[in-house]
Amino acid sequence: MKQTIPTYDLSDISKHRFHIKRMDQHTYDTEDILKDKGIHRDSHYIFTCMESGHVKMMVDFNIIEAKESTIFCVLPGQVHQGLLMDQVNGWFIAIKSDLVPDSVRSVFEEFLEGIQPLTIDKNWVEKFNNTATLLHSFYKEETLASKEGFMVIQSLLHSFIGMFAFKYSMENYSQTVGESRSLQLTREFKIMVRQNYKTMKSPSEYAEKLNISRGYLTEVIREITGNPAQHWIHQEILIEAKRLLAFTHLTVKEIAYELGYTEHAYFTRLFSKLEDQTPSAFRKSQA
C-alpha cells in the first residue's frame, strides 16, 4: 500500500493531449490498458467502446461489468482497477479534460447517480467504429503536427465523445429545453459539491453560492433525489475518505486533514455515523 493513490497523467503514455488505441487481441495485448496499472486514478477521461468481449473493473468500490456491445467511461479522479479483460475488441480513448467540450463534460459530471456501462445496438457500434477508425488513422499519421490537422482531429474527437454524451443523456435522463428549474439546480449543486467538498461542508454555503436560501436548496434536492443536500455533501466526503483509507497508508488524522477537517475526532465520528463503522474498522475490512 502506498502513501498516496497513484495518479497517472496522459503524458505517461502519449506526447499528445489524447490517446487512442484499437483493442484487438490480434494486434496487441489489451491487458496493458486497464489491468496492469493496478489500483490508481487518472487525471483524464477514459472513453471505451466495446464491440465484443467481457470487461470487469472496480470503480470507486463498485464492480462494473460490460459485455459485448457496450460503452462506458471513467471520470478523472475516480479510483479504479481492471479486473478482467476477455476477448475484447473495440476502442479506447483517453483525453485530457481541457479537450472535452463543456456540453459533454456536463452530461457526466452532472450525473445524479453513478455512471454505468451502456449497451448499444449494431447501428451505434458501426457509428463509433467508423469515427474511431478515421480518428485513429489521422493520429497515426501525426496529423497533429499541423494546425489544420489538429482541427480535423479535434472535430473527430468531439464527434466520438459527443456520441457518448448523446447516448448517455438519452438513456439516463431527458435533456430538454423545458427541463425544470429544480433539476437544473440539482445538477449545479452536485457539480459544485464535487469541486468544493473539501472546503465547503454545509448546505448554507452552497445555497449562498447559488443565490438561494438553504431551505429552498434542501427542499429542491430532496424533491429530485430523495435525499437532502447534506447527504450529497457527506457522500463526496465519504467516498474520498474510503479511497484514502483503502488504498493509502495515510493515518486517520492525516486523512481528516486532507478532507478539510482540523478536528480528526469530528471526522471519525462523522465517518462512523455514515458508514456504521470507524475509519480504522473500514480500513481493516479492506485489507
Short mmCIF file of C-alpha atoms in Angstrom, two decimals:
data_model
loop_
_atom_site.label_atom_id
_atom_site.label_comp_id
_atom_site.label_asym_id
_atom_site.label_seq_id
_atom_site.Cartn_x
_atom_site.Cartn_y
_atom_site.Cartn_z
CA MET A 1 0.00 0.00 0.00
CA LYS A 2 1.28 3.47 -0.90
CA GLN A 3 1.24 6.75 0.97
CA THR A 4 -0.92 8.20 -1.81
CA ILE A 5 -3.10 6.74 -4.53
CA PRO A 6 -1.11 6.73 -7.80
CA THR A 7 -2.46 9.26 -10.28
CA TYR A 8 -1.49 8.74 -13.91
CA ASP A 9 -1.29 11.56 -16.41
CA LEU A 10 -1.75 11.23 -20.14
CA SER A 11 1.88 12.30 -20.61
CA ASP A 12 2.82 8.87 -19.21
CA ILE A 13 1.55 7.17 -22.38
CA SER A 14 1.32 9.88 -25.04
CA LYS A 15 3.03 13.09 -26.11
CA HIS A 16 -0.37 14.45 -27.12
CA ARG A 17 -3.40 15.57 -25.10
CA PHE A 18 -5.29 12.45 -26.07
CA HIS A 19 -4.53 8.84 -26.86
CA ILE A 20 -6.45 6.33 -28.97
CA LYS A 21 -5.91 2.59 -29.24
CA ARG A 22 -7.63 -0.23 -31.01
CA MET A 23 -8.46 -3.02 -28.56
CA ASP A 24 -7.82 -6.18 -30.54
CA GLN A 25 -6.00 -9.27 -29.32
CA HIS A 26 -4.61 -9.82 -32.80
CA THR A 27 -2.69 -6.53 -32.70
CA TYR A 28 -1.57 -6.24 -29.08
CA ASP A 29 -2.32 -7.34 -25.55
CA THR A 30 -5.21 -5.29 -24.16
CA GLU A 31 -4.18 -6.07 -20.58
CA ASP A 32 -1.88 -3.02 -20.55
CA ILE A 33 -4.83 -0.65 -20.98
CA LEU A 34 -6.92 -1.35 -17.92
CA LYS A 35 -5.35 -4.07 -15.83
CA ASP A 36 -1.60 -3.80 -15.37
CA LYS A 37 -1.60 -0.43 -13.61
CA GLY A 38 -3.31 -1.81 -10.52
CA ILE A 39 -5.36 0.49 -8.31
CA HIS A 40 -4.97 4.09 -9.47
CA ARG A 41 -6.61 7.31 -10.60
CA ASP A 42 -6.25 9.10 -13.92
CA SER A 43 -6.16 12.85 -14.40
CA HIS A 44 -8.01 12.43 -17.71
CA TYR A 45 -11.23 10.95 -19.05
CA ILE A 46 -11.35 7.40 -20.42
CA PHE A 47 -13.96 6.54 -23.05
CA THR A 48 -14.26 2.89 -24.06
CA CYS A 49 -16.40 1.42 -26.83
CA MET A 50 -16.56 -2.37 -26.86
CA GLU A 51 -17.74 -4.25 -29.93
CA SER A 52 -17.39 -7.64 -28.26
CA GLY A 53 -15.80 -9.29 -25.24
CA HIS A 54 -16.05 -9.07 -21.48
CA VAL A 55 -14.58 -6.44 -19.13
CA LYS A 56 -14.80 -6.23 -15.36
CA MET A 57 -13.49 -3.27 -13.35
CA MET A 58 -13.57 -1.86 -9.85
CA VAL A 59 -14.57 1.82 -9.90
CA ASP A 60 -14.83 3.53 -6.51
CA PHE A 61 -15.65 0.24 -4.70
CA ASN A 62 -18.30 -0.76 -7.24
CA ILE A 63 -17.77 -3.68 -9.62
CA ILE A 64 -18.52 -2.52 -13.17
CA GLU A 65 -19.09 -5.23 -15.74
CA ALA A 66 -19.50 -4.82 -19.50
CA LYS A 67 -20.20 -7.48 -22.10
CA GLU A 68 -20.45 -7.44 -25.88
CA SER A 69 -21.52 -4.13 -27.50
CA THR A 70 -21.09 -1.61 -24.68
CA ILE A 71 -19.83 1.90 -24.00
CA PHE A 72 -18.57 3.13 -20.64
CA CYS A 73 -16.37 5.85 -19.24
CA VAL A 74 -14.20 6.58 -16.20
CA LEU A 75 -14.03 10.16 -14.93
CA PRO A 76 -10.88 11.99 -13.78
CA GLY A 77 -10.15 11.25 -10.13
CA GLN A 78 -12.16 8.04 -9.86
CA VAL A 79 -10.17 5.23 -8.25
CA HIS A 80 -10.30 2.15 -10.44
CA GLN A 81 -8.64 -1.12 -11.31
CA GLY A 82 -9.05 -3.50 -14.23
CA LEU A 83 -10.01 -6.98 -13.05
CA LEU A 84 -10.79 -8.90 -16.24
CA MET A 85 -10.44 -8.43 -19.99
CA ASP A 86 -11.55 -11.36 -22.12
CA GLN A 87 -11.63 -11.41 -25.94
CA VAL A 88 -12.14 -7.66 -26.07
CA ASN A 89 -12.48 -5.82 -29.36
CA GLY A 90 -13.22 -2.12 -29.66
CA TRP A 91 -11.73 1.30 -28.98
CA PHE A 92 -10.08 3.03 -26.05
CA ILE A 93 -9.68 6.81 -25.92
CA ALA A 94 -8.02 8.76 -23.11
CA ILE A 95 -8.44 12.53 -23.31
CA LYS A 96 -7.43 15.49 -21.15
CA SER A 97 -10.26 17.44 -19.57
CA ASP A 98 -9.47 20.66 -21.45
CA LEU A 99 -10.19 18.90 -24.76
CA VAL A 100 -13.62 17.73 -23.61
CA PRO A 101 -16.33 20.29 -24.51
CA ASP A 102 -18.37 21.66 -21.61
CA SER A 103 -21.53 20.18 -23.12
CA VAL A 104 -20.00 16.69 -22.94
CA ARG A 105 -18.45 17.14 -19.51
CA SER A 106 -21.78 18.32 -18.11
CA VAL A 107 -23.51 15.08 -19.11
CA PHE A 108 -21.13 13.02 -16.99
CA GLU A 109 -20.21 15.45 -14.20
CA GLU A 110 -23.84 16.37 -13.55
CA PHE A 111 -24.92 12.73 -13.30
CA LEU A 112 -27.28 12.31 -10.37
CA GLU A 113 -26.19 8.69 -9.88
CA GLY A 114 -23.12 6.63 -10.76
CA ILE A 115 -22.24 6.06 -14.40
CA GLN A 116 -22.87 2.50 -15.56
CA PRO A 117 -21.89 0.70 -18.80
CA LEU A 118 -24.48 1.22 -21.52
CA THR A 119 -25.43 -1.42 -24.09
CA ILE A 120 -25.60 -0.18 -27.69
CA ASP A 121 -27.01 -1.76 -30.84
CA LYS A 122 -25.13 -2.70 -34.02
CA ASN A 123 -26.04 0.57 -35.70
CA TRP A 124 -24.32 2.55 -32.96
CA VAL A 125 -21.36 0.16 -32.87
CA GLU A 126 -20.83 0.96 -36.55
CA LYS A 127 -21.05 4.72 -35.91
CA PHE A 128 -18.49 4.58 -33.10
CA ASN A 129 -16.22 2.28 -35.10
CA ASN A 130 -16.28 4.44 -38.23
CA THR A 131 -15.48 7.61 -36.28
CA ALA A 132 -12.74 5.98 -34.21
CA THR A 133 -11.16 4.34 -37.27
CA LEU A 134 -10.91 7.68 -39.04
CA LEU A 135 -9.59 9.38 -35.90
CA HIS A 136 -7.00 6.63 -35.42
CA SER A 137 -5.76 6.96 -38.99
CA PHE A 138 -5.13 10.69 -38.54
CA TYR A 139 -3.50 10.03 -35.16
CA LYS A 140 -1.05 7.50 -36.64
CA GLU A 141 -0.18 9.85 -39.48
CA GLU A 142 0.94 12.51 -36.96
CA THR A 143 -1.56 14.96 -38.43
CA LEU A 144 -1.42 16.71 -35.07
CA ALA A 145 1.79 18.40 -36.19
CA SER A 146 -0.10 21.00 -38.22
CA LYS A 147 -2.75 23.45 -37.03
CA GLU A 148 -5.14 22.37 -39.77
CA GLY A 149 -4.57 18.69 -38.99
CA PHE A 150 -5.29 19.23 -35.32
CA MET A 151 -8.57 20.95 -36.21
CA VAL A 152 -9.65 17.83 -38.11
CA ILE A 153 -8.62 15.56 -35.24
CA GLN A 154 -10.34 17.74 -32.67
CA SER A 155 -13.56 17.60 -34.70
CA LEU A 156 -13.37 13.80 -34.86
CA LEU A 157 -12.63 13.61 -31.12
CA HIS A 158 -15.62 15.79 -30.35
CA SER A 159 -17.78 13.62 -32.59
CA PHE A 160 -16.71 10.42 -30.84
CA ILE A 161 -17.18 11.62 -27.27
CA GLY A 162 -20.22 13.64 -28.30
CA MET A 163 -21.92 10.39 -29.32
CA PHE A 164 -21.12 9.05 -25.83
CA ALA A 165 -22.80 12.08 -24.27
CA PHE A 166 -25.80 11.74 -26.57
CA LYS A 167 -26.36 8.07 -25.76
CA TYR A 168 -25.99 8.60 -22.01
CA SER A 169 -28.20 11.67 -21.94
CA MET A 170 -30.92 9.85 -23.89
CA GLU A 171 -30.69 6.75 -21.71
CA ASN A 172 -30.41 8.27 -18.26
CA TYR A 173 -32.41 11.46 -18.24
CA SER A 174 -34.24 13.78 -20.59
CA GLN A 175 -32.21 16.79 -21.68
CA THR A 176 -34.95 19.06 -22.94
CA VAL A 177 -35.34 22.82 -23.28
CA GLY A 178 -38.19 22.65 -20.81
CA GLU A 179 -36.17 20.93 -18.10
CA SER A 180 -37.40 22.01 -14.70
CA ARG A 181 -35.57 24.61 -12.65
CA SER A 182 -35.37 22.09 -9.81
CA LEU A 183 -33.45 19.60 -11.95
CA GLN A 184 -31.14 22.30 -13.28
CA LEU A 185 -30.46 23.48 -9.75
CA THR A 186 -29.77 19.93 -8.58
CA ARG A 187 -27.18 19.45 -11.32
CA GLU A 188 -25.49 22.76 -10.48
CA PHE A 189 -25.40 21.82 -6.81
CA LYS A 190 -23.87 18.39 -7.43
CA ILE A 191 -21.15 19.82 -9.69
CA MET A 192 -20.35 22.40 -7.04
CA VAL A 193 -20.17 19.74 -4.32
CA ARG A 194 -17.76 17.58 -6.34
CA GLN A 195 -15.49 20.58 -6.81
CA ASN A 196 -15.66 22.05 -3.29
CA TYR A 197 -16.49 19.33 -0.75
CA LYS A 198 -13.11 19.67 0.97
CA THR A 199 -13.66 23.34 1.77
CA MET A 200 -17.46 23.78 1.80
CA LYS A 201 -19.21 21.45 4.23
CA SER A 202 -22.67 22.93 4.83
CA PRO A 203 -25.74 23.37 2.59
CA SER A 204 -25.82 27.04 3.63
CA GLU A 205 -22.51 27.68 1.86
CA TYR A 206 -23.77 26.12 -1.37
CA ALA A 207 -27.11 27.91 -1.13
CA GLU A 208 -25.27 31.22 -0.82
CA LYS A 209 -23.17 30.47 -3.91
CA LEU A 210 -26.34 29.53 -5.80
CA ASN A 211 -28.12 32.69 -4.58
CA ILE A 212 -30.97 30.80 -2.92
CA SER A 213 -31.99 30.06 0.66
CA ARG A 214 -30.81 26.95 2.49
CA GLY A 215 -34.41 25.86 2.97
CA TYR A 216 -35.18 26.09 -0.74
CA LEU A 217 -31.98 24.21 -1.66
CA THR A 218 -32.79 21.40 0.78
CA GLU A 219 -36.38 21.19 -0.48
CA VAL A 220 -35.33 21.02 -4.15
CA ILE A 221 -32.55 18.46 -3.65
CA ARG A 222 -34.82 16.21 -1.60
CA GLU A 223 -37.58 16.51 -4.22
CA ILE A 224 -35.27 15.46 -7.09
CA THR A 225 -33.02 12.91 -5.40
CA GLY A 226 -34.95 11.71 -2.37
CA ASN A 227 -32.17 12.87 -0.05
CA PRO A 228 -31.35 16.27 1.48
CA ALA A 229 -28.45 18.45 0.33
CA GLN A 230 -26.30 17.48 3.32
CA HIS A 231 -26.49 13.82 2.27
CA TRP A 232 -24.74 14.54 -1.04
CA ILE A 233 -22.03 16.62 0.60
CA HIS A 234 -21.35 13.77 3.01
CA GLN A 235 -21.32 11.22 0.18
CA GLU A 236 -18.49 13.03 -1.62
CA ILE A 237 -16.54 13.22 1.64
CA LEU A 238 -17.24 9.57 2.39
CA ILE A 239 -16.13 8.15 -0.97
CA GLU A 240 -12.85 10.08 -0.89
CA ALA A 241 -12.26 9.03 2.72
CA LYS A 242 -12.83 5.39 1.77
CA ARG A 243 -10.43 5.71 -1.16
CA LEU A 244 -7.70 7.06 1.09
CA LEU A 245 -8.35 4.52 3.84
CA ALA A 246 -8.33 1.55 1.49
CA PHE A 247 -5.54 2.50 -0.88
CA THR A 248 -3.02 4.59 1.11
CA HIS A 249 -1.02 4.46 4.33
CA LEU A 250 -2.23 7.88 5.47
CA THR A 251 -3.30 7.93 9.11
CA VAL A 252 -6.89 8.75 10.01
CA LYS A 253 -5.69 12.11 11.29
CA GLU A 254 -3.90 12.83 8.01
CA ILE A 255 -6.97 11.81 6.01
CA ALA A 256 -9.16 14.07 8.12
CA TYR A 257 -6.81 16.97 7.40
CA GLU A 258 -6.72 16.08 3.67
CA LEU A 259 -10.52 16.29 3.62
CA GLY A 260 -10.58 19.70 5.28
CA TYR A 261 -11.18 18.77 8.94
CA THR A 262 -8.98 20.32 11.61
CA GLU A 263 -10.53 18.09 14.28
CA HIS A 264 -9.87 14.47 13.34
CA ALA A 265 -12.14 13.27 16.16
CA TYR A 266 -15.08 15.00 14.47
CA PHE A 267 -14.19 13.34 11.17
CA THR A 268 -14.05 9.94 12.90
CA ARG A 269 -17.50 10.45 14.43
CA LEU A 270 -18.94 11.57 11.09
CA PHE A 271 -17.45 8.62 9.20
CA SER A 272 -18.66 6.18 11.85
CA LYS A 273 -22.19 7.59 11.66
CA LEU A 274 -22.31 7.46 7.86
CA GLU A 275 -20.64 4.07 7.39
CA ASP A 276 -21.74 2.38 10.63
CA GLN A 277 -18.11 1.57 11.45
CA THR A 278 -15.00 3.51 12.39
CA PRO A 279 -12.41 4.55 9.79
CA SER A 280 -9.97 2.04 11.29
CA ALA A 281 -12.52 -0.77 11.10
CA PHE A 282 -13.24 0.08 7.48
CA ARG A 283 -9.52 0.01 6.68
CA LYS A 284 -9.18 -3.44 8.29
CA SER A 285 -12.15 -4.73 6.31
CA GLN A 286 -10.37 -3.75 3.07
CA ALA A 287 -7.07 -5.40 3.96
#
